[in-house]
Amino acid sequence: MATLEQVVSYIKHLKIQGAQTIAEVALQAWADAKDKKLASRLLKEARPTEPMLFNAISAAEAGHDPEVLICKFKNDKEKIFKCGAALIKNKSVVFTHCHSSTVIGILKEAKKLGKKFEVYNTETRPLFQGRITARELAEAGIKVHHLVDSAGMKALSKADLFLMGADWISPKGVANKIGTEMFAELASIRKIPVYCCSHSWKFSPDNLKIEQRDAGEVWPAYPKGIIVENPAFEVAEAKHITGIVSELGVLSFEKFLRQIG
Ligand code: RUB
C-alpha cells in the first residue's frame, strides 16, 4: 500500500491523473491515513485546479464514509457513460483532447452498444496524455486517429461531436487541459456540439487558481532569457458548451448550474 506522501507525489507528478481518479485515490489515501489533518492538507494542496478532490476530502472531513463516496462516484460514472454513449450516433466522428477516463468510458460504452464510430485525438503536449487515450481506445478496438496538437483544426474538421473532460466546472465555464478553450471555441464556430463529460462534484463556485506546472516539462534545460510558461488548464466559456453530461443527465450549462445550485 502506498504511503500518504507517495500518493501525494504520484498526484503531483501525474503518475495518477484525471480529476475523478485523483479524487478517488485521494479519498482512499485519506481513509488510510492516521493523521487526518495532515492528510487533508497535503491532498488538497496536491493540485490546485481539482475541486472534486477538495469536495471529496471536505465531505470525508465532514463525516462521510470515504469508501461509500468512492462507491457512489464509481456508480455515478457508469450513469455518465450511458448518458454520454446515447449522444454518439452510428458513423459519428468524435474529437477529444487529453485523457479523460469519463470520455473513454463513454466511448467504450458506445462501442459495447454496437455503434460504429471513429475518434480523432490530439497528443496533448507537454506530457502527452493524448497517447494514453489513443492507446486505451485502440486496445478497446475503437478506430482512433492521433494527431499533434497543432493539427487540432484538421482533426476537429473531421468531427461531428467534441467530447471533453473537466477538471473544474465554474459558474463561467469548464476548465480542462490546456488547449480545450481553443478547441471548444473552434468547434462552436464550426457548429460542432461540445459536451463536457463530468461528475457534478467537479463544480466549485470559488475562483480557483489555474495550476502552473514546471517549465521543464515544456522544454527541459531551456536556454536563459526565455520565459517558458506551462499552464495546465484553461476555461472553455459556457457559451461554447452545448451541454454537460453528468450523473444528473445531459443538461445545458444553465440547467446544470440551476440543478446543483
Ligand atoms: C486530465 C484532464 C482530464 C480531466 C477529466 O489532466 O484534463 O480531461 O481531468 O478527467 P491531467 P476524468 O492529466 O493534468 O490530470 O474524466 O478522468 O475525471
PDB file of C-alpha atoms in Angstrom, residues 14-218:
ATOM      1  CA  LEU A  14       0.755  12.865 -12.822  1.00  0.00           C
ATOM      2  CA  LYS A  15       1.518   9.208 -12.186  1.00  0.00           C
ATOM      3  CA  ILE A  16      -2.104   9.372 -11.083  1.00  0.00           C
ATOM      4  CA  GLN A  17      -4.023  11.770 -13.346  1.00  0.00           C
ATOM      5  CA  GLY A  18      -7.529  12.733 -14.378  1.00  0.00           C
ATOM      6  CA  ALA A  19      -9.848  14.519 -11.970  1.00  0.00           C
ATOM      7  CA  GLN A  20     -12.109  11.672 -10.872  1.00  0.00           C
ATOM      8  CA  THR A  21      -9.306   9.134 -10.462  1.00  0.00           C
ATOM      9  CA  ILE A  22      -7.358  11.693  -8.396  1.00  0.00           C
ATOM     10  CA  ALA A  23     -10.403  12.253  -6.142  1.00  0.00           C
ATOM     11  CA  GLU A  24     -10.985   8.512  -5.631  1.00  0.00           C
ATOM     12  CA  VAL A  25      -7.325   7.715  -4.920  1.00  0.00           C
ATOM     13  CA  ALA A  26      -7.086  10.722  -2.571  1.00  0.00           C
ATOM     14  CA  LEU A  27     -10.178   9.577  -0.646  1.00  0.00           C
ATOM     15  CA  GLN A  28      -8.639   6.133  -0.171  1.00  0.00           C
ATOM     16  CA  ALA A  29      -5.357   7.702   0.996  1.00  0.00           C
ATOM     17  CA  TRP A  30      -7.305   9.925   3.418  1.00  0.00           C
ATOM     18  CA  ALA A  31      -9.178   6.872   4.748  1.00  0.00           C
ATOM     19  CA  ASP A  32      -5.870   5.017   5.293  1.00  0.00           C
ATOM     20  CA  ALA A  33      -4.035   7.983   6.888  1.00  0.00           C
ATOM     21  CA  LYS A  34      -3.500   8.118  10.653  1.00  0.00           C
ATOM     22  CA  ASP A  35      -3.077  11.912  10.765  1.00  0.00           C
ATOM     23  CA  LYS A  36      -6.274  13.155   9.085  1.00  0.00           C
ATOM     24  CA  LYS A  37      -5.361  16.845   9.400  1.00  0.00           C
ATOM     25  CA  LEU A  38      -2.047  16.306   7.619  1.00  0.00           C
ATOM     26  CA  ALA A  39      -3.711  14.095   5.005  1.00  0.00           C
ATOM     27  CA  SER A  40      -6.381  16.730   4.299  1.00  0.00           C
ATOM     28  CA  ARG A  41      -3.789  19.469   3.873  1.00  0.00           C
ATOM     29  CA  LEU A  42      -1.352  17.504   1.697  1.00  0.00           C
ATOM     30  CA  LEU A  43      -4.040  16.003  -0.524  1.00  0.00           C
ATOM     31  CA  LYS A  44      -5.993  19.240  -1.003  1.00  0.00           C
ATOM     32  CA  GLU A  45      -2.781  21.069  -1.941  1.00  0.00           C
ATOM     33  CA  ALA A  46      -1.590  18.402  -4.387  1.00  0.00           C
ATOM     34  CA  ARG A  47      -3.244  20.013  -7.441  1.00  0.00           C
ATOM     35  CA  PRO A  48      -4.900  23.439  -7.186  1.00  0.00           C
ATOM     36  CA  THR A  49      -7.450  23.111 -10.021  1.00  0.00           C
ATOM     37  CA  GLU A  50      -9.173  19.919  -8.823  1.00  0.00           C
ATOM     38  CA  PRO A  51     -12.394  20.733  -6.947  1.00  0.00           C
ATOM     39  CA  MET A  52     -13.598  17.124  -6.995  1.00  0.00           C
ATOM     40  CA  LEU A  53     -10.537  16.343  -4.886  1.00  0.00           C
ATOM     41  CA  PHE A  54     -11.268  19.240  -2.460  1.00  0.00           C
ATOM     42  CA  ASN A  55     -15.003  18.455  -2.362  1.00  0.00           C
ATOM     43  CA  ALA A  56     -14.385  14.765  -1.709  1.00  0.00           C
ATOM     44  CA  ILE A  57     -11.855  15.371   1.081  1.00  0.00           C
ATOM     45  CA  SER A  58     -14.107  18.051   2.622  1.00  0.00           C
ATOM     46  CA  ALA A  59     -17.014  15.568   2.606  1.00  0.00           C
ATOM     47  CA  ALA A  60     -14.817  12.962   4.327  1.00  0.00           C
ATOM     48  CA  GLU A  61     -13.770  15.580   6.916  1.00  0.00           C
ATOM     49  CA  ALA A  62     -17.471  16.304   7.493  1.00  0.00           C
ATOM     50  CA  GLY A  63     -18.051  12.637   8.372  1.00  0.00           C
ATOM     51  CA  HIS A  64     -18.990  10.959   5.083  1.00  0.00           C
ATOM     52  CA  ASP A  65     -17.535   7.475   4.776  1.00  0.00           C
ATOM     53  CA  PRO A  66     -14.771   7.629   2.119  1.00  0.00           C
ATOM     54  CA  GLU A  67     -15.489   4.063   0.937  1.00  0.00           C
ATOM     55  CA  VAL A  68     -19.170   4.926   0.404  1.00  0.00           C
ATOM     56  CA  LEU A  69     -18.180   8.065  -1.502  1.00  0.00           C
ATOM     57  CA  ILE A  70     -15.785   6.129  -3.759  1.00  0.00           C
ATOM     58  CA  CYS A  71     -18.545   3.626  -4.465  1.00  0.00           C
ATOM     59  CA  LYS A  72     -21.010   6.447  -5.253  1.00  0.00           C
ATOM     60  CA  PHE A  73     -18.502   8.083  -7.632  1.00  0.00           C
ATOM     61  CA  LYS A  74     -17.961   4.804  -9.478  1.00  0.00           C
ATOM     62  CA  ASN A  75     -21.712   4.120  -9.789  1.00  0.00           C
ATOM     63  CA  ASP A  76     -22.361   7.699 -10.916  1.00  0.00           C
ATOM     64  CA  LYS A  77     -19.669   7.315 -13.553  1.00  0.00           C
ATOM     65  CA  GLU A  78     -21.495   4.290 -15.016  1.00  0.00           C
ATOM     66  CA  LYS A  79     -24.596   6.517 -15.365  1.00  0.00           C
ATOM     67  CA  ILE A  80     -22.477   9.151 -17.141  1.00  0.00           C
ATOM     68  CA  PHE A  81     -21.141   6.500 -19.551  1.00  0.00           C
ATOM     69  CA  LYS A  82     -24.705   5.535 -20.508  1.00  0.00           C
ATOM     70  CA  CYS A  83     -25.915   9.148 -20.926  1.00  0.00           C
ATOM     71  CA  GLY A  84     -22.839  10.055 -22.981  1.00  0.00           C
ATOM     72  CA  ALA A  85     -22.992   6.963 -25.187  1.00  0.00           C
ATOM     73  CA  ALA A  86     -26.511   7.969 -26.229  1.00  0.00           C
ATOM     74  CA  LEU A  87     -25.001  11.096 -27.856  1.00  0.00           C
ATOM     75  CA  ILE A  88     -22.855   9.014 -30.208  1.00  0.00           C
ATOM     76  CA  LYS A  89     -24.632   8.150 -33.428  1.00  0.00           C
ATOM     77  CA  ASN A  90     -23.717   5.443 -35.876  1.00  0.00           C
ATOM     78  CA  LYS A  91     -20.906   6.694 -38.134  1.00  0.00           C
ATOM     79  CA  SER A  92     -20.126   9.536 -35.699  1.00  0.00           C
ATOM     80  CA  VAL A  93     -16.657  11.047 -35.710  1.00  0.00           C
ATOM     81  CA  VAL A  94     -15.727  12.134 -32.213  1.00  0.00           C
ATOM     82  CA  PHE A  95     -12.960  14.571 -31.319  1.00  0.00           C
ATOM     83  CA  THR A  96     -11.312  14.536 -27.908  1.00  0.00           C
ATOM     84  CA  HIS A  97      -8.268  16.114 -26.293  1.00  0.00           C
ATOM     85  CA  CYS A  98      -6.065  14.916 -23.409  1.00  0.00           C
ATOM     86  CA  HIS A  99      -7.127  11.888 -21.351  1.00  0.00           C
ATOM     87  CA  SER A 100     -10.446  11.772 -19.547  1.00  0.00           C
ATOM     88  CA  SER A 101     -11.462   8.448 -18.006  1.00  0.00           C
ATOM     89  CA  THR A 102     -15.062   9.688 -18.294  1.00  0.00           C
ATOM     90  CA  VAL A 103     -14.823  10.284 -22.047  1.00  0.00           C
ATOM     91  CA  ILE A 104     -13.045   6.941 -22.533  1.00  0.00           C
ATOM     92  CA  GLY A 105     -15.825   5.168 -20.603  1.00  0.00           C
ATOM     93  CA  ILE A 106     -18.476   6.814 -22.793  1.00  0.00           C
ATOM     94  CA  LEU A 107     -16.701   5.755 -25.984  1.00  0.00           C
ATOM     95  CA  LYS A 108     -16.296   2.179 -24.725  1.00  0.00           C
ATOM     96  CA  GLU A 109     -19.985   2.071 -23.759  1.00  0.00           C
ATOM     97  CA  ALA A 110     -20.966   3.274 -27.266  1.00  0.00           C
ATOM     98  CA  LYS A 111     -18.797   0.521 -28.753  1.00  0.00           C
ATOM     99  CA  LYS A 112     -20.451  -2.024 -26.432  1.00  0.00           C
ATOM    100  CA  LEU A 113     -23.844  -0.884 -27.786  1.00  0.00           C
ATOM    101  CA  GLY A 114     -22.612  -1.818 -31.258  1.00  0.00           C
ATOM    102  CA  LYS A 115     -22.248   1.729 -32.570  1.00  0.00           C
ATOM    103  CA  LYS A 116     -19.765   2.281 -35.395  1.00  0.00           C
ATOM    104  CA  PHE A 117     -17.744   5.459 -34.981  1.00  0.00           C
ATOM    105  CA  GLU A 118     -14.188   6.741 -35.008  1.00  0.00           C
ATOM    106  CA  VAL A 119     -12.196   9.093 -32.855  1.00  0.00           C
ATOM    107  CA  TYR A 120      -9.685  11.863 -33.579  1.00  0.00           C
ATOM    108  CA  ASN A 121      -7.483  12.762 -30.657  1.00  0.00           C
ATOM    109  CA  THR A 122      -4.612  15.144 -30.033  1.00  0.00           C
ATOM    110  CA  GLU A 123      -1.378  14.219 -28.287  1.00  0.00           C
ATOM    111  CA  THR A 124      -1.599  16.918 -25.560  1.00  0.00           C
ATOM    112  CA  ARG A 125       1.812  18.413 -25.003  1.00  0.00           C
ATOM    113  CA  PRO A 126       3.804  18.681 -22.872  1.00  0.00           C
ATOM    114  CA  LEU A 127       3.008  15.400 -21.078  1.00  0.00           C
ATOM    115  CA  PHE A 128       1.247  13.542 -23.908  1.00  0.00           C
ATOM    116  CA  GLN A 129      -1.819  12.316 -22.042  1.00  0.00           C
ATOM    117  CA  GLY A 130      -3.431  12.041 -25.505  1.00  0.00           C
ATOM    118  CA  ARG A 131      -1.272   8.970 -26.057  1.00  0.00           C
ATOM    119  CA  ILE A 132      -2.956   7.286 -23.076  1.00  0.00           C
ATOM    120  CA  THR A 133      -6.310   7.996 -24.752  1.00  0.00           C
ATOM    121  CA  ALA A 134      -5.171   6.668 -28.138  1.00  0.00           C
ATOM    122  CA  ARG A 135      -3.715   3.512 -26.572  1.00  0.00           C
ATOM    123  CA  GLU A 136      -6.793   2.780 -24.441  1.00  0.00           C
ATOM    124  CA  LEU A 137      -9.146   3.289 -27.411  1.00  0.00           C
ATOM    125  CA  ALA A 138      -7.055   1.113 -29.714  1.00  0.00           C
ATOM    126  CA  GLU A 139      -6.955  -1.607 -27.046  1.00  0.00           C
ATOM    127  CA  ALA A 140     -10.753  -1.404 -26.864  1.00  0.00           C
ATOM    128  CA  GLY A 141     -10.955  -1.932 -30.643  1.00  0.00           C
ATOM    129  CA  ILE A 142     -12.072   1.665 -31.348  1.00  0.00           C
ATOM    130  CA  LYS A 143     -10.647   3.244 -34.508  1.00  0.00           C
ATOM    131  CA  VAL A 144      -8.547   6.204 -33.413  1.00  0.00           C
ATOM    132  CA  HIS A 145      -6.594   8.823 -35.397  1.00  0.00           C
ATOM    133  CA  HIS A 146      -3.840  10.502 -33.371  1.00  0.00           C
ATOM    134  CA  LEU A 147      -2.536  13.957 -34.293  1.00  0.00           C
ATOM    135  CA  VAL A 148      -0.195  16.604 -32.900  1.00  0.00           C
ATOM    136  CA  ASP A 149      -1.940  19.441 -31.044  1.00  0.00           C
ATOM    137  CA  SER A 150      -1.223  21.922 -33.818  1.00  0.00           C
ATOM    138  CA  ALA A 151      -3.223  19.703 -36.202  1.00  0.00           C
ATOM    139  CA  GLY A 152      -6.237  20.127 -33.912  1.00  0.00           C
ATOM    140  CA  MET A 153      -8.163  22.106 -36.531  1.00  0.00           C
ATOM    141  CA  LYS A 154      -7.676  19.345 -39.098  1.00  0.00           C
ATOM    142  CA  ALA A 155      -8.858  16.777 -36.562  1.00  0.00           C
ATOM    143  CA  LEU A 156     -11.869  18.850 -35.496  1.00  0.00           C
ATOM    144  CA  SER A 157     -12.901  19.464 -39.083  1.00  0.00           C
ATOM    145  CA  LYS A 158     -13.483  15.689 -39.430  1.00  0.00           C
ATOM    146  CA  ALA A 159     -15.639  15.530 -36.283  1.00  0.00           C
ATOM    147  CA  ASP A 160     -19.378  15.877 -35.650  1.00  0.00           C
ATOM    148  CA  LEU A 161     -19.021  15.769 -31.856  1.00  0.00           C
ATOM    149  CA  PHE A 162     -16.456  17.040 -29.347  1.00  0.00           C
ATOM    150  CA  LEU A 163     -16.402  15.210 -26.021  1.00  0.00           C
ATOM    151  CA  MET A 164     -14.249  16.882 -23.383  1.00  0.00           C
ATOM    152  CA  GLY A 165     -13.474  16.013 -19.799  1.00  0.00           C
ATOM    153  CA  ALA A 166     -13.456  18.523 -16.948  1.00  0.00           C
ATOM    154  CA  ASP A 167     -11.304  19.385 -14.014  1.00  0.00           C
ATOM    155  CA  TRP A 168     -13.338  22.321 -12.743  1.00  0.00           C
ATOM    156  CA  ILE A 169     -16.884  23.348 -13.620  1.00  0.00           C
ATOM    157  CA  SER A 170     -17.049  27.016 -12.662  1.00  0.00           C
ATOM    158  CA  PRO A 171     -20.042  29.374 -12.928  1.00  0.00           C
ATOM    159  CA  LYS A 172     -18.413  30.770 -16.107  1.00  0.00           C
ATOM    160  CA  GLY A 173     -17.378  27.634 -17.950  1.00  0.00           C
ATOM    161  CA  VAL A 174     -15.327  24.473 -17.728  1.00  0.00           C
ATOM    162  CA  ALA A 175     -11.621  24.189 -17.013  1.00  0.00           C
ATOM    163  CA  ASN A 176      -9.956  21.258 -18.695  1.00  0.00           C
ATOM    164  CA  LYS A 177      -6.494  20.540 -20.112  1.00  0.00           C
ATOM    165  CA  ILE A 178      -4.767  23.427 -21.875  1.00  0.00           C
ATOM    166  CA  GLY A 179      -5.960  23.516 -25.483  1.00  0.00           C
ATOM    167  CA  THR A 180      -9.590  22.848 -24.563  1.00  0.00           C
ATOM    168  CA  GLU A 181     -10.650  26.506 -24.708  1.00  0.00           C
ATOM    169  CA  MET A 182      -9.236  26.836 -28.222  1.00  0.00           C
ATOM    170  CA  PHE A 183     -10.865  23.613 -29.441  1.00  0.00           C
ATOM    171  CA  ALA A 184     -14.225  24.411 -27.789  1.00  0.00           C
ATOM    172  CA  GLU A 185     -14.339  27.860 -29.395  1.00  0.00           C
ATOM    173  CA  LEU A 186     -13.364  26.448 -32.767  1.00  0.00           C
ATOM    174  CA  ALA A 187     -15.953  23.666 -32.503  1.00  0.00           C
ATOM    175  CA  SER A 188     -18.597  26.205 -31.590  1.00  0.00           C
ATOM    176  CA  ILE A 189     -17.715  28.368 -34.636  1.00  0.00           C
ATOM    177  CA  ARG A 190     -17.930  25.226 -36.791  1.00  0.00           C
ATOM    178  CA  LYS A 191     -21.262  24.278 -35.157  1.00  0.00           C
ATOM    179  CA  ILE A 192     -19.868  21.014 -33.784  1.00  0.00           C
ATOM    180  CA  PRO A 193     -21.640  20.187 -30.489  1.00  0.00           C
ATOM    181  CA  VAL A 194     -19.351  20.330 -27.460  1.00  0.00           C
ATOM    182  CA  TYR A 195     -20.268  18.167 -24.463  1.00  0.00           C
ATOM    183  CA  CYS A 196     -18.434  18.304 -21.176  1.00  0.00           C
ATOM    184  CA  CYS A 197     -18.458  14.830 -19.596  1.00  0.00           C
ATOM    185  CA  SER A 198     -18.015  15.134 -15.863  1.00  0.00           C
ATOM    186  CA  HIS A 199     -19.175  14.242 -12.382  1.00  0.00           C
ATOM    187  CA  SER A 200     -21.117  17.150 -10.841  1.00  0.00           C
ATOM    188  CA  TRP A 201     -18.737  17.202  -7.851  1.00  0.00           C
ATOM    189  CA  LYS A 202     -16.229  18.975 -10.088  1.00  0.00           C
ATOM    190  CA  PHE A 203     -18.291  22.134  -9.635  1.00  0.00           C
ATOM    191  CA  SER A 204     -16.835  24.887  -7.489  1.00  0.00           C
ATOM    192  CA  PRO A 205     -18.142  28.483  -7.189  1.00  0.00           C
ATOM    193  CA  ASP A 206     -14.700  29.569  -5.926  1.00  0.00           C
ATOM    194  CA  ASN A 207     -12.245  31.401  -8.114  1.00  0.00           C
ATOM    195  CA  LEU A 208      -9.679  28.606  -8.270  1.00  0.00           C
ATOM    196  CA  LYS A 209      -6.085  29.081  -9.287  1.00  0.00           C
ATOM    197  CA  ILE A 210      -5.101  27.605 -12.643  1.00  0.00           C
ATOM    198  CA  GLU A 211      -2.230  25.213 -11.996  1.00  0.00           C
ATOM    199  CA  GLN A 212       1.077  26.402 -13.456  1.00  0.00           C
ATOM    200  CA  ARG A 213       3.437  23.474 -13.872  1.00  0.00           C
ATOM    201  CA  ASP A 214       7.190  23.260 -14.136  1.00  0.00           C
ATOM    202  CA  ALA A 215       8.655  24.937 -17.249  1.00  0.00           C
ATOM    203  CA  GLY A 216      10.992  21.965 -17.660  1.00  0.00           C
ATOM    204  CA  GLU A 217       8.008  19.860 -18.763  1.00  0.00           C
ATOM    205  CA  VAL A 218       7.763  22.104 -21.855  1.00  0.00           C
TER     206      VAL A 218
END
